[in-house]
Short mmCIF file of C-alpha atoms and ligand atoms in Angstrom, two decimals:
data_model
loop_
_atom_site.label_atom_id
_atom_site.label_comp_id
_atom_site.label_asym_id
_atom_site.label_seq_id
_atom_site.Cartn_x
_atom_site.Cartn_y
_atom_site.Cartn_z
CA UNK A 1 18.68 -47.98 4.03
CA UNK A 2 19.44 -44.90 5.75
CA UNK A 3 18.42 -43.87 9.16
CA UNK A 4 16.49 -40.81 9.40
CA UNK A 5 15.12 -39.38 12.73
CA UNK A 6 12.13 -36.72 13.07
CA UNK A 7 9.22 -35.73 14.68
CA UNK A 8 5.97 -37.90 13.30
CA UNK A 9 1.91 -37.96 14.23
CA UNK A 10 1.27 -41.76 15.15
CA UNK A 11 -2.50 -41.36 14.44
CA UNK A 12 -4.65 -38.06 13.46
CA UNK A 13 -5.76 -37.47 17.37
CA UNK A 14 -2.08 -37.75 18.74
CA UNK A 15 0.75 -34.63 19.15
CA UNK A 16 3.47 -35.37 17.21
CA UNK A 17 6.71 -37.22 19.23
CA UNK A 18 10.56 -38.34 18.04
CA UNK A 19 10.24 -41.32 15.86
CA UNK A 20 13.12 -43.05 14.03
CA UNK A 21 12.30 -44.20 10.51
CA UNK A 22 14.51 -45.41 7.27
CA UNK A 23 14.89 -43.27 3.86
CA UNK A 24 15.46 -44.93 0.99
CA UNK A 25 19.60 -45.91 -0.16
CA UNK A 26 20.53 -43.11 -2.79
CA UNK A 27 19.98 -44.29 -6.33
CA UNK A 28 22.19 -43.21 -9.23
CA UNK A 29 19.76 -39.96 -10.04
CA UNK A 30 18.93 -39.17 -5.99
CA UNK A 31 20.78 -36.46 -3.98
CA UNK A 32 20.53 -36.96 -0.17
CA UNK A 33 20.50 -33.45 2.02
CA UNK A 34 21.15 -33.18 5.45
CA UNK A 35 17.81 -30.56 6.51
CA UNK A 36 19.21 -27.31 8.24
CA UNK A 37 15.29 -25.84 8.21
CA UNK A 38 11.67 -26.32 7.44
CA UNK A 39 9.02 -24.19 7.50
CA UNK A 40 5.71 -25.25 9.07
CA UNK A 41 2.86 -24.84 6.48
CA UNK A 42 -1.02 -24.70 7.59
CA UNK A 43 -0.95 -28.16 5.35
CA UNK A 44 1.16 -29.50 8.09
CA UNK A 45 -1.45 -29.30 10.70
CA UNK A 46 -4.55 -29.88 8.10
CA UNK A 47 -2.97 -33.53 7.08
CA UNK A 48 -1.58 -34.23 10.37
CA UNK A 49 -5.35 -33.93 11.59
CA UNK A 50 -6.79 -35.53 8.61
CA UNK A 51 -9.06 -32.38 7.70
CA UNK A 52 -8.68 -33.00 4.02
CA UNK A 53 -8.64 -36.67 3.70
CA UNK A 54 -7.63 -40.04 5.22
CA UNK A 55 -3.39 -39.39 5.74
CA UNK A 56 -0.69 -42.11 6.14
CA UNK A 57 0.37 -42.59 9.85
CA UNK A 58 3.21 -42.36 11.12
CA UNK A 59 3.55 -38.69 9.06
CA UNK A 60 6.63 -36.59 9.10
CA UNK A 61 5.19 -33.49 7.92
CA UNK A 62 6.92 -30.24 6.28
CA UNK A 63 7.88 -29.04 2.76
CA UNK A 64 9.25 -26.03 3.02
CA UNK A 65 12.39 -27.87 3.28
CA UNK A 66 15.98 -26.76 3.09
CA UNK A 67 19.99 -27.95 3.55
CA UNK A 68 22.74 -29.16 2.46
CA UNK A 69 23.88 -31.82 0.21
CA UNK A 70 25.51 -34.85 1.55
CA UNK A 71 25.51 -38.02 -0.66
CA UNK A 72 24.84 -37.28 -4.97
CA UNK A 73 24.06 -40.19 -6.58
CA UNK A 74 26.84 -41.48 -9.61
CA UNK A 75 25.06 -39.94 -12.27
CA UNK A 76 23.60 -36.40 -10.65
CA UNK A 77 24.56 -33.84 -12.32
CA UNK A 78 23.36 -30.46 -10.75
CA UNK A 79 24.37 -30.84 -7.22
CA UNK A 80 27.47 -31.77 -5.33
CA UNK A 81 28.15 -32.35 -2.06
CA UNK A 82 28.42 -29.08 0.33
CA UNK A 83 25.41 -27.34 -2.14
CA UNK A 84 22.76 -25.82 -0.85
CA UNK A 85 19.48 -27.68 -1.88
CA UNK A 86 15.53 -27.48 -1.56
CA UNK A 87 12.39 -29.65 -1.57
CA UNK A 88 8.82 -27.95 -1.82
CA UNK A 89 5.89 -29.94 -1.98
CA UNK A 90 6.58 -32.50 -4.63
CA UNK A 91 9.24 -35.37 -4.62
CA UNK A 92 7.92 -37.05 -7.97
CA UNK A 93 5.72 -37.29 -10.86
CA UNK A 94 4.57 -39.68 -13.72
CA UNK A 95 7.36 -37.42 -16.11
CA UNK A 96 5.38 -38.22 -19.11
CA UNK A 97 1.96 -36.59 -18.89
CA UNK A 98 1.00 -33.39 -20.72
CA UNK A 99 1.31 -31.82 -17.37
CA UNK A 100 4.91 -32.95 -16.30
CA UNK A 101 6.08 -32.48 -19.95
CA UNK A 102 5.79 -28.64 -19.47
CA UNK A 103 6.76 -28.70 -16.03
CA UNK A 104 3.22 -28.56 -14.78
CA UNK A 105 4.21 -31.74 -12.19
CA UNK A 106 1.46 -30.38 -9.58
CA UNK A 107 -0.92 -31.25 -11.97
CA UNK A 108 0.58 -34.42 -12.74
CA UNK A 109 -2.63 -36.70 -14.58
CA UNK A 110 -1.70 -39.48 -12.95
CA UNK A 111 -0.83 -38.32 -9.48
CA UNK A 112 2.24 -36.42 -8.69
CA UNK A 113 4.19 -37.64 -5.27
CA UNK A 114 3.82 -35.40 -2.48
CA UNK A 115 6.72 -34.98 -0.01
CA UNK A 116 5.14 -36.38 2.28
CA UNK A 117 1.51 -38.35 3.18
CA UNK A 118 1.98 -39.95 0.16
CA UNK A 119 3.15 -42.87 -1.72
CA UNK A 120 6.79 -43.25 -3.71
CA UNK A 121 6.19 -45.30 -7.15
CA UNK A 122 7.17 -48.58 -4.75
CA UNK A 123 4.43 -47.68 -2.53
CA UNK A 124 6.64 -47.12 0.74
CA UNK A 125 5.02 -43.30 1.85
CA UNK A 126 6.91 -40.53 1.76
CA UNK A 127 8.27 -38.62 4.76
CA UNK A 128 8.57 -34.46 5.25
CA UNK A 129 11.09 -32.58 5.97
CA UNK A 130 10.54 -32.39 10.07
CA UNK A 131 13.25 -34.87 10.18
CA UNK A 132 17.47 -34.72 9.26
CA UNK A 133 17.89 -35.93 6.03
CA UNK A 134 15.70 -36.35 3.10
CA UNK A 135 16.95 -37.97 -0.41
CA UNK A 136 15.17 -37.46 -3.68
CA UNK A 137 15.69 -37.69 -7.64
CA UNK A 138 17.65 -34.54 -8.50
CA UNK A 139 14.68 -33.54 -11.00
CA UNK A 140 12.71 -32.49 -7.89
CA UNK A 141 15.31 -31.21 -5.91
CA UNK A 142 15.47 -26.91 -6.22
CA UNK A 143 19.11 -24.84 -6.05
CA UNK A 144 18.97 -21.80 -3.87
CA UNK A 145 21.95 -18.87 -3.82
CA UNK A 146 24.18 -18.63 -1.11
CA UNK A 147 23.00 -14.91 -0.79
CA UNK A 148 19.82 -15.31 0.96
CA UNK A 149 19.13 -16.18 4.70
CA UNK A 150 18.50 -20.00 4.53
CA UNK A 151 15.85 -19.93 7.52
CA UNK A 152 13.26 -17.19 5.65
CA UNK A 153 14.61 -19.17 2.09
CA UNK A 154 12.29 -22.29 3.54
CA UNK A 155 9.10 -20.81 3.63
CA UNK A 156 9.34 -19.92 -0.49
CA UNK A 157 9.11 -23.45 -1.21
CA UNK A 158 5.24 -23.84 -0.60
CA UNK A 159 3.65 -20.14 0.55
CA UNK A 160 6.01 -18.81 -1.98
CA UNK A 161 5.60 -20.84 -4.94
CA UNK A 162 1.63 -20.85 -3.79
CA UNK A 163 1.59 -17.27 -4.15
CA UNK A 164 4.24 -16.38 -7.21
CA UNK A 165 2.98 -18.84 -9.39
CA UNK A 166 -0.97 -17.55 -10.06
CA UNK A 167 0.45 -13.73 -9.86
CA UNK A 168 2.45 -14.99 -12.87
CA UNK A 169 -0.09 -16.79 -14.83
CA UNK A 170 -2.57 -14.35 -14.60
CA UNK A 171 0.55 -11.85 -15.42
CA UNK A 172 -0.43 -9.34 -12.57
CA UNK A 173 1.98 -6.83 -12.62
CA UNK A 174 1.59 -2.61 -13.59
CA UNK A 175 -1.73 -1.50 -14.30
CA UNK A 176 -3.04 -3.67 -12.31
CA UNK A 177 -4.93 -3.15 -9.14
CA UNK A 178 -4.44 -6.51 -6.75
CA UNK A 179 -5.78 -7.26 -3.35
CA UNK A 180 -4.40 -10.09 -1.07
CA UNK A 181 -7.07 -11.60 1.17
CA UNK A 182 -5.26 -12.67 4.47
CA UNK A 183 -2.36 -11.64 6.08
CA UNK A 184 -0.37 -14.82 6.88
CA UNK A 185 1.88 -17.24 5.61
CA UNK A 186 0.51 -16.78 1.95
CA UNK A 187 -0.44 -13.00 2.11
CA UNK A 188 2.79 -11.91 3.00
CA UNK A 189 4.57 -13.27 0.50
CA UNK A 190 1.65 -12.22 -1.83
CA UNK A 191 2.47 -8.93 -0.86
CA UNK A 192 5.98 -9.20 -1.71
CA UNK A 193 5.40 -10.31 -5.02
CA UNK A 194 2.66 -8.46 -6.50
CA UNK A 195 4.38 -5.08 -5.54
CA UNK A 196 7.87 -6.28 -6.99
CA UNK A 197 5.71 -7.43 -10.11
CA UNK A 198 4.50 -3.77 -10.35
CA UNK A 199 0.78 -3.77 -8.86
CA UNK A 200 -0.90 -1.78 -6.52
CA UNK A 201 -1.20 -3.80 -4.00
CA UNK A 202 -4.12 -3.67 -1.23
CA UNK A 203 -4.38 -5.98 1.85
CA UNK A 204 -7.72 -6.64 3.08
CA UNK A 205 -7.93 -8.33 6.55
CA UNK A 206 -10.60 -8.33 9.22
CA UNK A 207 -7.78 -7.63 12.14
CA UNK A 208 -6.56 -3.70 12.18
CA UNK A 209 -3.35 -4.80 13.84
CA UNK A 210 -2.43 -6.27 10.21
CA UNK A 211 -2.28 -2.62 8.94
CA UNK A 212 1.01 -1.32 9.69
CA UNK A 213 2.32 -4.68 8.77
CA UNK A 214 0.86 -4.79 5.48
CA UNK A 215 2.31 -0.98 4.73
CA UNK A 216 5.56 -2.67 6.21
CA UNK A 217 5.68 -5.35 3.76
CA UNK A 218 4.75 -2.75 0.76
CA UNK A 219 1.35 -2.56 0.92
CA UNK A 220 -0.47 0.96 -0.58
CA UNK A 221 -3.28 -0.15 0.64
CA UNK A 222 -5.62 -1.86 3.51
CA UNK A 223 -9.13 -2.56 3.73
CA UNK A 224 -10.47 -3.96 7.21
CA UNK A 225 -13.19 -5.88 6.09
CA UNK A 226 -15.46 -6.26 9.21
CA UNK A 227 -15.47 -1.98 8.69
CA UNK A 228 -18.94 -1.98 6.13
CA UNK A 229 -17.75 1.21 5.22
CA UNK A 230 -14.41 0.82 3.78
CA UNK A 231 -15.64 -2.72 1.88
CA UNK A 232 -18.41 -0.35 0.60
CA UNK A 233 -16.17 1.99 -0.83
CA UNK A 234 -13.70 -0.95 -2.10
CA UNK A 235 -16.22 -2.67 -4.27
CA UNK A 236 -15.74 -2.94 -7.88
CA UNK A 237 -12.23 -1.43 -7.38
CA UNK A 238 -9.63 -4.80 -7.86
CA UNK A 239 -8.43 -6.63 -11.06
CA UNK A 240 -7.52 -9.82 -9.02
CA UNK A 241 -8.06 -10.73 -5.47
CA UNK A 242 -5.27 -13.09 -3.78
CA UNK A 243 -7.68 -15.37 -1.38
CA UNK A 244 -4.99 -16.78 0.74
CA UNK A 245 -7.12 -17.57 3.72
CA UNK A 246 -7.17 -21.57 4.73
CA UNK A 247 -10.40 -21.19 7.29
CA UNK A 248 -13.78 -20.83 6.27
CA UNK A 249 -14.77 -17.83 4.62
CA UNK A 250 -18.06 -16.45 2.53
CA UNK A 251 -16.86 -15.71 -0.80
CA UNK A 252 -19.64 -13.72 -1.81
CA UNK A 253 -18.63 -10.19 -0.28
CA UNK A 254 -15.22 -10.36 -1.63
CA UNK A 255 -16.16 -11.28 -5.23
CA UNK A 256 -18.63 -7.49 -4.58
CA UNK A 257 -15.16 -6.16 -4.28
CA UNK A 258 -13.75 -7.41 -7.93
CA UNK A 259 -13.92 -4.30 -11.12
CA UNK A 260 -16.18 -6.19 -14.36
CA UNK A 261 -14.03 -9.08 -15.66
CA UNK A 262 -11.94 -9.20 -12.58
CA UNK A 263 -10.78 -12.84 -10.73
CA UNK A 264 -10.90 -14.10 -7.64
CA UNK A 265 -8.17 -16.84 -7.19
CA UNK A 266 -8.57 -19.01 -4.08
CA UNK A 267 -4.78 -20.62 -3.04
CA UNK A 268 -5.76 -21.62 0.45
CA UNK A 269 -7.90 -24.51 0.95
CA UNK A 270 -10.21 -24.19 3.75
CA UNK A 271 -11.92 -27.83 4.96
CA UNK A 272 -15.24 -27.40 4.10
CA UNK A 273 -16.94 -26.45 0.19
CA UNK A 274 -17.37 -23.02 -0.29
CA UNK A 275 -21.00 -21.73 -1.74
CA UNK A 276 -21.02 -19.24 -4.50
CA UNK A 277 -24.14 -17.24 -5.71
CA UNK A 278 -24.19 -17.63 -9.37
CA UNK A 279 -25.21 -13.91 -9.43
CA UNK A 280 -22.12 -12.91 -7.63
CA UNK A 281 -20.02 -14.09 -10.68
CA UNK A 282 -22.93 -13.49 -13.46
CA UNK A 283 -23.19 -9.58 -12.30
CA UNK A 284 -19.46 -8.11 -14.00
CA UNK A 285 -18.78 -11.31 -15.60
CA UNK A 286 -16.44 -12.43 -13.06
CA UNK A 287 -13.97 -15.30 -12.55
CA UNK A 288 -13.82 -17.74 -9.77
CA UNK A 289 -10.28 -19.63 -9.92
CA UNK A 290 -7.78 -21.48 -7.91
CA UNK A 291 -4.12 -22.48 -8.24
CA UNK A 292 -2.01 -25.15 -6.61
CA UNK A 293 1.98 -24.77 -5.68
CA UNK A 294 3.45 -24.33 -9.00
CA UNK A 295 5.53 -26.54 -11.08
CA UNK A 296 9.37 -27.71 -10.66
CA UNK A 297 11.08 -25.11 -13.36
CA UNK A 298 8.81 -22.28 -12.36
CA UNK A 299 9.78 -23.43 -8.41
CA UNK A 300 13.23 -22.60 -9.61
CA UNK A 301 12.30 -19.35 -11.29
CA UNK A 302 10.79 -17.75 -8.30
CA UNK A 303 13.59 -19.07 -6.20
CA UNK A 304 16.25 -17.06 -8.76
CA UNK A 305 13.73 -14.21 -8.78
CA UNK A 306 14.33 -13.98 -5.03
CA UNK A 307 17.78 -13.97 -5.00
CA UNK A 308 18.16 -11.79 -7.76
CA UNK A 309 15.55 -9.17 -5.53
CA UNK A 310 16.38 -10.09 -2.43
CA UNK A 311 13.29 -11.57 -1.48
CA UNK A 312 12.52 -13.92 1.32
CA UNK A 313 9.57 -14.44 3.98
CA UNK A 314 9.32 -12.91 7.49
CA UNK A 315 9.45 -15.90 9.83
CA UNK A 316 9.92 -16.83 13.57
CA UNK A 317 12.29 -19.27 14.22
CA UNK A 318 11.32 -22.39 16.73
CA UNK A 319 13.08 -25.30 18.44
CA UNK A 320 11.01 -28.81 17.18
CA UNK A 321 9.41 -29.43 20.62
CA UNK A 322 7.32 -26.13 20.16
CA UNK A 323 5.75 -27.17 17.37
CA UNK A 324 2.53 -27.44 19.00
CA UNK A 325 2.70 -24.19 20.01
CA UNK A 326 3.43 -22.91 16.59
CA UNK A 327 0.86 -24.72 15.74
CA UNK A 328 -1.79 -22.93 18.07
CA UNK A 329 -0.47 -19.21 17.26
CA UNK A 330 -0.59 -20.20 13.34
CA UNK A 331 -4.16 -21.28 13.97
CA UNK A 332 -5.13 -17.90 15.74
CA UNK A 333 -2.51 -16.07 13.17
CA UNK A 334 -0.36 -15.02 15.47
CA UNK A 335 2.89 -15.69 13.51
CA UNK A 336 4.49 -12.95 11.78
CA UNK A 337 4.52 -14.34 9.02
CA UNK A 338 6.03 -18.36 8.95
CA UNK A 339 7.27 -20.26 11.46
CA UNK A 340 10.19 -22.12 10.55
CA UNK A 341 12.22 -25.35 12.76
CA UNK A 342 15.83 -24.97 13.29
CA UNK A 343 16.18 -28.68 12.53
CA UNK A 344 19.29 -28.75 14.82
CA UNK A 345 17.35 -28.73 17.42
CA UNK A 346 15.75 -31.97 16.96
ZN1 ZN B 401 2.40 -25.87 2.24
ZN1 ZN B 402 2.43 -36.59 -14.94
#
């Protein structure tokens, strides 16, 4: 086995400490990376807390991970030692479903593997990427170009995928008017992506001081929604709305906001069920959708897409031991626009 270090919740109720734990010996198809950075996800504190459902204690969280390879197993093929390498959300899959068999692994039928808070086909659970080293099968391990800055590179492998993979499915791009609902993590890099893709691009956010941000990031437009007056004159005006917000939120005023045959995709998950009118939908024959991550070849697509645009998030970097901190501002969105731990510092 190999011994791993990081920072780990002992039970939902307690702040996360040091712990020392094993990772698994490399197997002929694994690649073992040495983690440089990982972003810190609103997922992070949501499982760590158990808000979604029961988790797997001790938990490392984080996978937004990045770093550098260290160990390639005797039959890996696309890395070598000294290459850069990433791990997003997922660390396996069943391979064989409809799902994995055209790259859909998120949607894996009969479970994909989470990176961490989850269980490896062995059953040991998996552990995130707030810790040194991490090995996994090379089929769910991402390249990323030399070209970028590795710290703002982490954050693409969860808010980014999140974000790039709907815009691309629902093929939002010119022509198309798009709002992003939320100005964090998500938003930003929704912003990023549907004005590269072509879109007019409107942030709507219920805080004012998100406005010269959201111009900043390429924005055209923003909407501050707790003004009655500019949602009244934004209704009926987007194709899509981006609903990127992860707290509790009414959907019903937003989906007012959405042009006949327009769609409202949620890709934050708040705790709690959302209620929906039927009339809301029913009145302009509207959509109410959702998306998850995104698969392992599009995970690689966006990732080339960024290096080929130069595209990468806005993030603050931390030491480890402020992680609770981090985790405070995220709640109140104060965090322009991802926190990410420089892992040397753990
Ligand atoms: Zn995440
Ligand atoms: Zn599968």
């Amino acid at each position: 086995m190999i011994k791993a270090k990081g920072y780990a919740a002992a039970t939902p109720t307690t702040n996360l400490a040091p712990w020392k734990f094993e990772r698994r010996d490399i197997e002929t198809l694994d690649v073992q990376f040495d983690i440089l950075y990982c972003g810190v996800c609103h997922s992070d504190l949501h499982q760590i807390r158990n808000e979604w459902f029961p988790g797997i204690f001790p938990m490392v969280p984080g996978h937004e991970i990045v770093g550098r390879v260290v160990k390639v197993g005797k039959a890996v093929t696309k890395f070598k030692v000294g290459d850069l390498a990433a791990v997003g959300c997922l660390v396996d899959s069943c391979r064989t479903c409809d799902n994995c068999k055209v790259g859909l692994e998120q949607y894996c039928t009969n479970g994909s593997v989470g990176t961490y808070n989850s269980r490896s086909k062995d059953g040991t659970p998996t552990y995130g990427g707030y810790s040194n080293t991490i090995v996994v099968h090379q089929d769910f391990v991402l390249s990323i170009s030399e070209k970028l800055s590795l710290p703002a590179v982490a954050p693409l492998l969860c808010a980014g995928i999140t974000t790039y993979s709907p815009l691309r499915y629902w093929k939002v791009g010119k022509g198309h008017k798009l709002a992003v609902l939320g100005l964090g993590g998500l938003g930003h890099m929704a912003v990023k992506f549907g004005v590269a893709f072509g879109a007019e691009v409107t942030v709507l956010s219920t805080s004012p001081s998100k406005e010269v941000d959201a111009k900043k990031l390429g924005a055209h437009k923003f909407v501050l929604t707790s003004d009655p007056k500019q949602i009244k004159n934004a209704k009926g005006t987007f194709d899509f709305i981006l609903d990127t917000v992860s707290a509790p939120h009414e959907l019903k005023p937003y989906l007012s906001l959405l042009k006949t045959n327009g769609t409202l995709i949620m890709v934050g998950i708040p705790p709690e069920p959302s209620q929906v009118p039927a009339f809301s939908l029913m009145d302009g024959r509207k959509s109410l959708a959702a998306s998850g991550i995104g698969g392992l070849p599009e995970t690689q697509e966006m990732l080339d897409y960024c290096a080929e645009h130069n595209i990468v998030s806005d993030i603050e970097m931390i030491d480890i031991k402020d992680i609770h901190n981090a985790y405070d501002r995220m709640v109140k969105g104060d965090v322009r626009y991802r926190f990410v731990i420089d892992m040397a510092t753990l």
